Structures are given as C-alpha cells and as structure tokens.
Amino acid sequence: MASTSKLNKDLWTNITRLKLLTKPDAPVKFILEKTPFDDEEDEECPKVRDEYLISGRILPNSNIFKDGAYRIEMKLIPTYPIEPPEVRFLTPIYHPNITSDGKFCYQLLNNASKWKKGTTLVEAVQTVVKHVDNPDADYAVNYEIGKEYMQNRPEFNRKASEMAKKYSLPRQ
C-alpha cells in the first residue's frame, strides 16, 4: 500500500466523497455503512492493515432493481490505489456480471491496466451501479445468465425481479 499517511489522507478523502452520494443530486446513490475509520479511536490514523474494508448499500435505478438496495463490500488490497478494489455483493443478486458468491466482475475493477491510480472510490461505485442497471453480456462471468440476458430478456427480467423481491434490502 502507499505510505501510511498518504493512504490515510487519500482514503479519508475518498470516504468523505462516498458520504456525499446520499445527497438528492448525487449521480448514483450509495449509503456508506462501514469504513476502516469506524474502529479507530483516532479517526485520522487507522492501523496499518493488509486490507481495508468499506461497505455500504447501492441504490440502482433500473426497473428491475430500483425498489431495493444491495449491500456491497469494497476491499482495498495491499496494492491499492495502484490496483482497483475488489467489489463483492453481500446481498444476493441475479446478474450476469456478478458471480454466485457475489464478486462483481467488470473490466475497470478487474483489470489493473484499465484502472488508473487516481480513480476514486466514487467512480468505482458509479461503475458498479451503472453495470447493475445495464448488464454487459460481453463481460458475463455467469455464461448462462449472460446468454439468458441476451437471448431471453423476459425470462432474465422475471428471475432477476424474483430474486430482487426476495433478497434486496430497504432503500432507507
């Protein structure tokens, strides 16, 4: 990871920006629930760790997912911010770009060559919401769901809606 003081400053800035995603005019909605600073008495300096976890709920906008919220976890790995965070859905979701164990797979967050060191966590959340709302079958990690999305959209919509009703969280 970057030097501790620089990382803490960058992380604090990123977390502050994530908190702004609850505002009515935010381009996407994200409710921050847990940060590495939550467990520390001195908010300026979390302990050095091998990884830092940030969790919260995204509020997608598409017809299928717009009535619920989905808890995600962003794991900042030792090579962050040079490499992207790992994003995992903790709320089950039927989606071609998300594995059965919740890992979000898209080129910006899975390919270090696409990730730029200055990419913010807000941009990462925006990417997640964008691709939840608009699945990218070209990057499907679940072939069957990707095929269904491309070839039988009504069936995909039915299954995704059913799972959303069963597992999604309240938006408040």
mmCIF file with all atom_site columns, C-alpha atoms in Angstrom:
data_model
loop_
_atom_site.group_PDB
_atom_site.id
_atom_site.type_symbol
_atom_site.label_atom_id
_atom_site.label_alt_id
_atom_site.label_comp_id
_atom_site.label_asym_id
_atom_site.label_entity_id
_atom_site.label_seq_id
_atom_site.pdbx_PDB_ins_code
_atom_site.Cartn_x
_atom_site.Cartn_y
_atom_site.Cartn_z
_atom_site.occupancy
_atom_site.B_iso_or_equiv
_atom_site.pdbx_formal_charge
_atom_site.auth_seq_id
_atom_site.auth_comp_id
_atom_site.auth_asym_id
_atom_site.auth_atom_id
_atom_site.pdbx_PDB_model_num
ATOM 1   C CA . MET A 1 1   ? 0.000   0.000   0.000   1.00 0.00 ? 1   MET A CA 1
ATOM 2   C CA . ALA A 1 2   ? 1.015   3.593   -0.365  1.00 0.00 ? 2   ALA A CA 1
ATOM 3   C CA . SER A 1 3   ? 2.749   5.288   2.539   1.00 0.00 ? 3   SER A CA 1
ATOM 4   C CA . THR A 1 4   ? 0.512   5.237   5.616   1.00 0.00 ? 4   THR A CA 1
ATOM 5   C CA . SER A 1 5   ? -0.072  8.990   5.939   1.00 0.00 ? 5   SER A CA 1
ATOM 6   C CA . LYS A 1 6   ? -0.729  9.423   2.195   1.00 0.00 ? 6   LYS A CA 1
ATOM 7   C CA . LEU A 1 7   ? -3.019  6.399   2.166   1.00 0.00 ? 7   LEU A CA 1
ATOM 8   C CA . ASN A 1 8   ? -4.924  7.691   5.189   1.00 0.00 ? 8   ASN A CA 1
ATOM 9   C CA . LYS A 1 9   ? -5.377  11.102  3.579   1.00 0.00 ? 9   LYS A CA 1
ATOM 10  C CA . ASP A 1 10  ? -6.494  9.605   0.260   1.00 0.00 ? 10  ASP A CA 1
ATOM 11  C CA . LEU A 1 11  ? -8.750  7.098   1.998   1.00 0.00 ? 11  LEU A CA 1
ATOM 12  C CA . TRP A 1 12  ? -10.306 9.795   4.202   1.00 0.00 ? 12  TRP A CA 1
ATOM 13  C CA . THR A 1 13  ? -10.955 11.953  1.101   1.00 0.00 ? 13  THR A CA 1
ATOM 14  C CA . ASN A 1 14  ? -12.493 9.017   -0.774  1.00 0.00 ? 14  ASN A CA 1
ATOM 15  C CA . ILE A 1 15  ? -14.723 8.121   2.171   1.00 0.00 ? 15  ILE A CA 1
ATOM 16  C CA . THR A 1 16  ? -15.847 11.735  2.549   1.00 0.00 ? 16  THR A CA 1
ATOM 17  C CA . ARG A 1 17  ? -16.820 11.738  -1.134  1.00 0.00 ? 17  ARG A CA 1
ATOM 18  C CA . LEU A 1 18  ? -18.691 8.446   -0.720  1.00 0.00 ? 18  LEU A CA 1
ATOM 19  C CA . LYS A 1 19  ? -20.735 10.032  2.086   1.00 0.00 ? 19  LYS A CA 1
ATOM 20  C CA . LEU A 1 20  ? -21.900 12.693  -0.380  1.00 0.00 ? 20  LEU A CA 1
ATOM 21  C CA . LEU A 1 21  ? -23.618 10.030  -2.503  1.00 0.00 ? 21  LEU A CA 1
ATOM 22  C CA . THR A 1 22  ? -26.655 10.194  -0.199  1.00 0.00 ? 22  THR A CA 1
ATOM 23  C CA . LYS A 1 23  ? -27.465 13.733  -1.381  1.00 0.00 ? 23  LYS A CA 1
ATOM 24  C CA . PRO A 1 24  ? -30.545 14.097  -3.618  1.00 0.00 ? 24  PRO A CA 1
ATOM 25  C CA . ASP A 1 25  ? -28.481 15.410  -6.558  1.00 0.00 ? 25  ASP A CA 1
ATOM 26  C CA . ALA A 1 26  ? -25.851 12.647  -6.390  1.00 0.00 ? 26  ALA A CA 1
ATOM 27  C CA . PRO A 1 27  ? -25.405 10.890  -9.765  1.00 0.00 ? 27  PRO A CA 1
ATOM 28  C CA . VAL A 1 28  ? -25.755 7.497   -8.057  1.00 0.00 ? 28  VAL A CA 1
ATOM 29  C CA . LYS A 1 29  ? -26.882 6.646   -4.556  1.00 0.00 ? 29  LYS A CA 1
ATOM 30  C CA . PHE A 1 30  ? -24.659 4.895   -2.030  1.00 0.00 ? 30  PHE A CA 1
ATOM 31  C CA . ILE A 1 31  ? -25.304 4.623   1.694   1.00 0.00 ? 31  ILE A CA 1
ATOM 32  C CA . LEU A 1 32  ? -21.978 4.228   3.473   1.00 0.00 ? 32  LEU A CA 1
ATOM 33  C CA . GLU A 1 33  ? -22.234 1.782   6.388   1.00 0.00 ? 33  GLU A CA 1
ATOM 34  C CA . LYS A 1 34  ? -18.708 0.876   7.493   1.00 0.00 ? 34  LYS A CA 1
ATOM 35  C CA . THR A 1 35  ? -15.233 2.291   6.922   1.00 0.00 ? 35  THR A CA 1
ATOM 36  C CA . PRO A 1 36  ? -11.738 1.492   8.232   1.00 0.00 ? 36  PRO A CA 1
ATOM 37  C CA . PHE A 1 37  ? -12.000 4.613   10.399  1.00 0.00 ? 37  PHE A CA 1
ATOM 38  C CA . ASP A 1 38  ? -15.045 3.306   12.311  1.00 0.00 ? 38  ASP A CA 1
ATOM 39  C CA . ASP A 1 39  ? -12.986 1.007   14.535  1.00 0.00 ? 39  ASP A CA 1
ATOM 40  C CA . GLU A 1 40  ? -10.344 3.538   15.412  1.00 0.00 ? 40  GLU A CA 1
ATOM 41  C CA . GLU A 1 41  ? -10.356 5.989   18.290  1.00 0.00 ? 41  GLU A CA 1
ATOM 42  C CA . ASP A 1 42  ? -8.148  8.343   16.297  1.00 0.00 ? 42  ASP A CA 1
ATOM 43  C CA . GLU A 1 43  ? -10.059 8.886   13.044  1.00 0.00 ? 43  GLU A CA 1
ATOM 44  C CA . GLU A 1 44  ? -7.009  10.392  11.417  1.00 0.00 ? 44  GLU A CA 1
ATOM 45  C CA . CYS A 1 45  ? -4.935  7.240   11.536  1.00 0.00 ? 45  CYS A CA 1
ATOM 46  C CA . PRO A 1 46  ? -6.378  3.747   11.153  1.00 0.00 ? 46  PRO A CA 1
ATOM 47  C CA . LYS A 1 47  ? -3.973  0.937   11.937  1.00 0.00 ? 47  LYS A CA 1
ATOM 48  C CA . VAL A 1 48  ? -1.906  -0.330  9.058   1.00 0.00 ? 48  VAL A CA 1
ATOM 49  C CA . ARG A 1 49  ? -3.502  -3.500  7.702   1.00 0.00 ? 49  ARG A CA 1
ATOM 50  C CA . ASP A 1 50  ? -3.112  -5.836  4.765   1.00 0.00 ? 50  ASP A CA 1
ATOM 51  C CA . GLU A 1 51  ? -6.549  -4.772  3.577   1.00 0.00 ? 51  GLU A CA 1
ATOM 52  C CA . TYR A 1 52  ? -9.196  -2.188  4.346   1.00 0.00 ? 52  TYR A CA 1
ATOM 53  C CA . LEU A 1 53  ? -12.930 -2.883  4.023   1.00 0.00 ? 53  LEU A CA 1
ATOM 54  C CA . ILE A 1 54  ? -15.616 -0.378  3.121   1.00 0.00 ? 54  ILE A CA 1
ATOM 55  C CA . SER A 1 55  ? -19.245 -1.447  2.999   1.00 0.00 ? 55  SER A CA 1
ATOM 56  C CA . GLY A 1 56  ? -22.495 0.195   2.088   1.00 0.00 ? 56  GLY A CA 1
ATOM 57  C CA . ARG A 1 57  ? -25.629 -0.117  0.014   1.00 0.00 ? 57  ARG A CA 1
ATOM 58  C CA . ILE A 1 58  ? -26.029 0.867   -3.620  1.00 0.00 ? 58  ILE A CA 1
ATOM 59  C CA . LEU A 1 59  ? -29.432 2.020   -4.865  1.00 0.00 ? 59  LEU A CA 1
ATOM 60  C CA . PRO A 1 60  ? -29.745 1.064   -8.532  1.00 0.00 ? 60  PRO A CA 1
ATOM 61  C CA . ASN A 1 61  ? -32.140 2.884   -10.887 1.00 0.00 ? 61  ASN A CA 1
ATOM 62  C CA . SER A 1 62  ? -33.233 0.247   -13.420 1.00 0.00 ? 62  SER A CA 1
ATOM 63  C CA . ASN A 1 63  ? -36.796 -1.072  -13.361 1.00 0.00 ? 63  ASN A CA 1
ATOM 64  C CA . ILE A 1 64  ? -35.757 -4.478  -12.055 1.00 0.00 ? 64  ILE A CA 1
ATOM 65  C CA . PHE A 1 65  ? -33.534 -3.266  -9.213  1.00 0.00 ? 65  PHE A CA 1
ATOM 66  C CA . LYS A 1 66  ? -34.901 0.220   -8.366  1.00 0.00 ? 66  LYS A CA 1
ATOM 67  C CA . ASP A 1 67  ? -37.093 -0.846  -5.438  1.00 0.00 ? 67  ASP A CA 1
ATOM 68  C CA . GLY A 1 68  ? -34.278 -2.286  -3.355  1.00 0.00 ? 68  GLY A CA 1
ATOM 69  C CA . ALA A 1 69  ? -30.793 -1.657  -2.068  1.00 0.00 ? 69  ALA A CA 1
ATOM 70  C CA . TYR A 1 70  ? -27.833 -4.009  -2.366  1.00 0.00 ? 70  TYR A CA 1
ATOM 71  C CA . ARG A 1 71  ? -25.040 -4.218  0.178   1.00 0.00 ? 71  ARG A CA 1
ATOM 72  C CA . ILE A 1 72  ? -21.572 -4.259  -1.317  1.00 0.00 ? 72  ILE A CA 1
ATOM 73  C CA . GLU A 1 73  ? -18.122 -4.501  0.180   1.00 0.00 ? 73  GLU A CA 1
ATOM 74  C CA . MET A 1 74  ? -15.040 -2.893  -1.324  1.00 0.00 ? 74  MET A CA 1
ATOM 75  C CA . LYS A 1 75  ? -11.787 -4.481  -0.266  1.00 0.00 ? 75  LYS A CA 1
ATOM 76  C CA . LEU A 1 76  ? -8.765  -2.256  -0.699  1.00 0.00 ? 76  LEU A CA 1
ATOM 77  C CA . ILE A 1 77  ? -5.909  -4.660  -1.266  1.00 0.00 ? 77  ILE A CA 1
ATOM 78  C CA . PRO A 1 78  ? -2.211  -4.077  -0.473  1.00 0.00 ? 78  PRO A CA 1
ATOM 79  C CA . THR A 1 79  ? -1.539  -2.680  -3.959  1.00 0.00 ? 79  THR A CA 1
ATOM 80  C CA . TYR A 1 80  ? -4.345  -0.065  -3.716  1.00 0.00 ? 80  TYR A CA 1
ATOM 81  C CA . PRO A 1 81  ? -4.514  2.641   -5.120  1.00 0.00 ? 81  PRO A CA 1
ATOM 82  C CA . ILE A 1 82  ? -2.298  1.308   -7.905  1.00 0.00 ? 82  ILE A CA 1
ATOM 83  C CA . GLU A 1 83  ? -4.724  -1.589  -8.413  1.00 0.00 ? 83  GLU A CA 1
ATOM 84  C CA . PRO A 1 84  ? -8.515  -1.471  -8.091  1.00 0.00 ? 84  PRO A CA 1
ATOM 85  C CA . PRO A 1 85  ? -10.500 -2.501  -5.032  1.00 0.00 ? 85  PRO A CA 1
ATOM 86  C CA . GLU A 1 86  ? -12.236 -5.860  -5.065  1.00 0.00 ? 86  GLU A CA 1
ATOM 87  C CA . VAL A 1 87  ? -16.013 -5.394  -5.048  1.00 0.00 ? 87  VAL A CA 1
ATOM 88  C CA . ARG A 1 88  ? -18.311 -8.077  -3.700  1.00 0.00 ? 88  ARG A CA 1
ATOM 89  C CA . PHE A 1 89  ? -22.092 -8.103  -3.363  1.00 0.00 ? 89  PHE A CA 1
ATOM 90  C CA . LEU A 1 90  ? -23.155 -9.232  0.090   1.00 0.00 ? 90  LEU A CA 1
ATOM 91  C CA . THR A 1 91  ? -26.815 -9.136  -0.985  1.00 0.00 ? 91  THR A CA 1
ATOM 92  C CA . PRO A 1 92  ? -27.676 -11.938 -3.450  1.00 0.00 ? 92  PRO A CA 1
ATOM 93  C CA . ILE A 1 93  ? -28.474 -10.634 -6.936  1.00 0.00 ? 93  ILE A CA 1
ATOM 94  C CA . TYR A 1 94  ? -29.277 -12.321 -10.255 1.00 0.00 ? 94  TYR A CA 1
ATOM 95  C CA . HIS A 1 95  ? -26.899 -10.670 -12.692 1.00 0.00 ? 95  HIS A CA 1
ATOM 96  C CA . PRO A 1 96  ? -24.520 -11.735 -15.497 1.00 0.00 ? 96  PRO A CA 1
ATOM 97  C CA . ASN A 1 97  ? -21.638 -9.581  -14.194 1.00 0.00 ? 97  ASN A CA 1
ATOM 98  C CA . ILE A 1 98  ? -21.770 -10.929 -10.634 1.00 0.00 ? 98  ILE A CA 1
ATOM 99  C CA . THR A 1 99  ? -20.600 -14.391 -9.581  1.00 0.00 ? 99  THR A CA 1
ATOM 100 C CA . SER A 1 100 ? -22.727 -16.668 -7.411  1.00 0.00 ? 100 SER A CA 1
ATOM 101 C CA . ASP A 1 101 ? -20.527 -15.757 -4.422  1.00 0.00 ? 101 ASP A CA 1
ATOM 102 C CA . GLY A 1 102 ? -21.059 -12.040 -5.082  1.00 0.00 ? 102 GLY A CA 1
ATOM 103 C CA . LYS A 1 103 ? -17.867 -10.942 -6.832  1.00 0.00 ? 103 LYS A CA 1
ATOM 104 C CA . PHE A 1 104 ? -18.522 -8.054  -9.206  1.00 0.00 ? 104 PHE A CA 1
ATOM 105 C CA . CYS A 1 105 ? -16.641 -8.571  -12.453 1.00 0.00 ? 105 CYS A CA 1
ATOM 106 C CA . TYR A 1 106 ? -16.120 -5.749  -14.883 1.00 0.00 ? 106 TYR A CA 1
ATOM 107 C CA . GLN A 1 107 ? -13.016 -4.658  -16.754 1.00 0.00 ? 107 GLN A CA 1
ATOM 108 C CA . LEU A 1 108 ? -12.379 -1.398  -14.825 1.00 0.00 ? 108 LEU A CA 1
ATOM 109 C CA . LEU A 1 109 ? -12.355 -3.186  -11.483 1.00 0.00 ? 109 LEU A CA 1
ATOM 110 C CA . ASN A 1 110 ? -10.792 -6.461  -12.624 1.00 0.00 ? 110 ASN A CA 1
ATOM 111 C CA . ASN A 1 111 ? -8.089  -5.244  -14.946 1.00 0.00 ? 111 ASN A CA 1
ATOM 112 C CA . ALA A 1 112 ? -5.254  -3.226  -13.470 1.00 0.00 ? 112 ALA A CA 1
ATOM 113 C CA . SER A 1 113 ? -4.423  -1.857  -16.936 1.00 0.00 ? 113 SER A CA 1
ATOM 114 C CA . LYS A 1 114 ? -7.868  -0.175  -17.115 1.00 0.00 ? 114 LYS A CA 1
ATOM 115 C CA . TRP A 1 115 ? -7.685  1.188   -13.551 1.00 0.00 ? 115 TRP A CA 1
ATOM 116 C CA . LYS A 1 116 ? -5.892  4.489   -13.088 1.00 0.00 ? 116 LYS A CA 1
ATOM 117 C CA . LYS A 1 117 ? -4.215  5.335   -9.785  1.00 0.00 ? 117 LYS A CA 1
ATOM 118 C CA . GLY A 1 118 ? -6.349  8.490   -9.496  1.00 0.00 ? 118 GLY A CA 1
ATOM 119 C CA . THR A 1 119 ? -9.662  6.668   -9.960  1.00 0.00 ? 119 THR A CA 1
ATOM 120 C CA . THR A 1 120 ? -11.823 7.406   -6.936  1.00 0.00 ? 120 THR A CA 1
ATOM 121 C CA . LEU A 1 121 ? -13.999 5.069   -4.917  1.00 0.00 ? 121 LEU A CA 1
ATOM 122 C CA . VAL A 1 122 ? -16.972 7.184   -6.033  1.00 0.00 ? 122 VAL A CA 1
ATOM 123 C CA . GLU A 1 123 ? -16.093 6.296   -9.634  1.00 0.00 ? 123 GLU A CA 1
ATOM 124 C CA . ALA A 1 124 ? -15.864 2.633   -8.631  1.00 0.00 ? 124 ALA A CA 1
ATOM 125 C CA . VAL A 1 125 ? -19.353 2.809   -7.061  1.00 0.00 ? 125 VAL A CA 1
ATOM 126 C CA . GLN A 1 126 ? -20.674 4.607   -10.153 1.00 0.00 ? 126 GLN A CA 1
ATOM 127 C CA . THR A 1 127 ? -19.285 1.801   -12.322 1.00 0.00 ? 127 THR A CA 1
ATOM 128 C CA . VAL A 1 128 ? -20.957 -0.832  -10.160 1.00 0.00 ? 128 VAL A CA 1
ATOM 129 C CA . VAL A 1 129 ? -24.355 0.918   -10.246 1.00 0.00 ? 129 VAL A CA 1
ATOM 130 C CA . LYS A 1 130 ? -24.087 1.579   -13.988 1.00 0.00 ? 130 LYS A CA 1
ATOM 131 C CA . HIS A 1 131 ? -23.449 -2.089  -14.702 1.00 0.00 ? 131 HIS A CA 1
ATOM 132 C CA . VAL A 1 132 ? -26.086 -3.363  -12.306 1.00 0.00 ? 132 VAL A CA 1
ATOM 133 C CA . ASP A 1 133 ? -28.583 -1.180  -14.173 1.00 0.00 ? 133 ASP A CA 1
ATOM 134 C CA . ASN A 1 134 ? -27.147 -2.059  -17.608 1.00 0.00 ? 134 ASN A CA 1
ATOM 135 C CA . PRO A 1 135 ? -25.567 -5.522  -17.590 1.00 0.00 ? 135 PRO A CA 1
ATOM 136 C CA . ASP A 1 136 ? -22.704 -6.081  -20.007 1.00 0.00 ? 136 ASP A CA 1
ATOM 137 C CA . ALA A 1 137 ? -23.105 -9.529  -21.526 1.00 0.00 ? 137 ALA A CA 1
ATOM 138 C CA . ASP A 1 138 ? -19.649 -9.211  -23.125 1.00 0.00 ? 138 ASP A CA 1
ATOM 139 C CA . TYR A 1 139 ? -18.183 -9.468  -19.616 1.00 0.00 ? 139 TYR A CA 1
ATOM 140 C CA . ALA A 1 140 ? -20.602 -12.043 -18.219 1.00 0.00 ? 140 ALA A CA 1
ATOM 141 C CA . VAL A 1 141 ? -18.985 -14.190 -15.538 1.00 0.00 ? 141 VAL A CA 1
ATOM 142 C CA . ASN A 1 142 ? -22.027 -16.428 -15.470 1.00 0.00 ? 142 ASN A CA 1
ATOM 143 C CA . TYR A 1 143 ? -22.389 -17.669 -19.032 1.00 0.00 ? 143 TYR A CA 1
ATOM 144 C CA . GLU A 1 144 ? -25.947 -18.961 -18.594 1.00 0.00 ? 144 GLU A CA 1
ATOM 145 C CA . ILE A 1 145 ? -27.253 -15.715 -17.110 1.00 0.00 ? 145 ILE A CA 1
ATOM 146 C CA . GLY A 1 146 ? -25.422 -13.699 -19.792 1.00 0.00 ? 146 GLY A CA 1
ATOM 147 C CA . LYS A 1 147 ? -26.901 -15.871 -22.530 1.00 0.00 ? 147 LYS A CA 1
ATOM 148 C CA . GLU A 1 148 ? -30.358 -15.553 -20.992 1.00 0.00 ? 148 GLU A CA 1
ATOM 149 C CA . TYR A 1 149 ? -29.948 -11.760 -20.760 1.00 0.00 ? 149 TYR A CA 1
ATOM 150 C CA . MET A 1 150 ? -29.076 -11.588 -24.478 1.00 0.00 ? 150 MET A CA 1
ATOM 151 C CA . GLN A 1 151 ? -31.470 -14.205 -25.855 1.00 0.00 ? 151 GLN A CA 1
ATOM 152 C CA . ASN A 1 152 ? -34.436 -14.297 -23.479 1.00 0.00 ? 152 ASN A CA 1
ATOM 153 C CA . ARG A 1 153 ? -34.738 -10.922 -21.765 1.00 0.00 ? 153 ARG A CA 1
ATOM 154 C CA . PRO A 1 154 ? -38.275 -11.530 -20.393 1.00 0.00 ? 154 PRO A CA 1
ATOM 155 C CA . GLU A 1 155 ? -37.063 -14.647 -18.556 1.00 0.00 ? 155 GLU A CA 1
ATOM 156 C CA . PHE A 1 156 ? -33.976 -12.832 -17.263 1.00 0.00 ? 156 PHE A CA 1
ATOM 157 C CA . ASN A 1 157 ? -36.176 -9.962  -16.061 1.00 0.00 ? 157 ASN A CA 1
ATOM 158 C CA . ARG A 1 158 ? -38.542 -12.382 -14.332 1.00 0.00 ? 158 ARG A CA 1
ATOM 159 C CA . LYS A 1 159 ? -35.750 -14.219 -12.488 1.00 0.00 ? 159 LYS A CA 1
ATOM 160 C CA . ALA A 1 160 ? -33.899 -11.020 -11.575 1.00 0.00 ? 160 ALA A CA 1
ATOM 161 C CA . SER A 1 161 ? -37.131 -9.412  -10.292 1.00 0.00 ? 161 SER A CA 1
ATOM 162 C CA . GLU A 1 162 ? -37.987 -12.512 -8.284  1.00 0.00 ? 162 GLU A CA 1
ATOM 163 C CA . MET A 1 163 ? -34.575 -12.543 -6.638  1.00 0.00 ? 163 MET A CA 1
ATOM 164 C CA . ALA A 1 164 ? -34.701 -8.777  -6.048  1.00 0.00 ? 164 ALA A CA 1
ATOM 165 C CA . LYS A 1 165 ? -38.032 -9.110  -4.237  1.00 0.00 ? 165 LYS A CA 1
ATOM 166 C CA . LYS A 1 166 ? -36.675 -11.936 -2.127  1.00 0.00 ? 166 LYS A CA 1
ATOM 167 C CA . TYR A 1 167 ? -33.259 -10.548 -1.154  1.00 0.00 ? 167 TYR A CA 1
ATOM 168 C CA . SER A 1 168 ? -32.952 -6.804  -1.747  1.00 0.00 ? 168 SER A CA 1
ATOM 169 C CA . LEU A 1 169 ? -32.740 -4.521  1.277   1.00 0.00 ? 169 LEU A CA 1
ATOM 170 C CA . PRO A 1 170 ? -34.845 -1.451  2.100   1.00 0.00 ? 170 PRO A CA 1
ATOM 171 C CA . ARG A 1 171 ? -33.645 1.717   0.386   1.00 0.00 ? 171 ARG A CA 1
ATOM 172 C CA . GLN A 1 172 ? -33.808 3.733   3.614   1.00 0.00 ? 172 GLN A CA 1
#
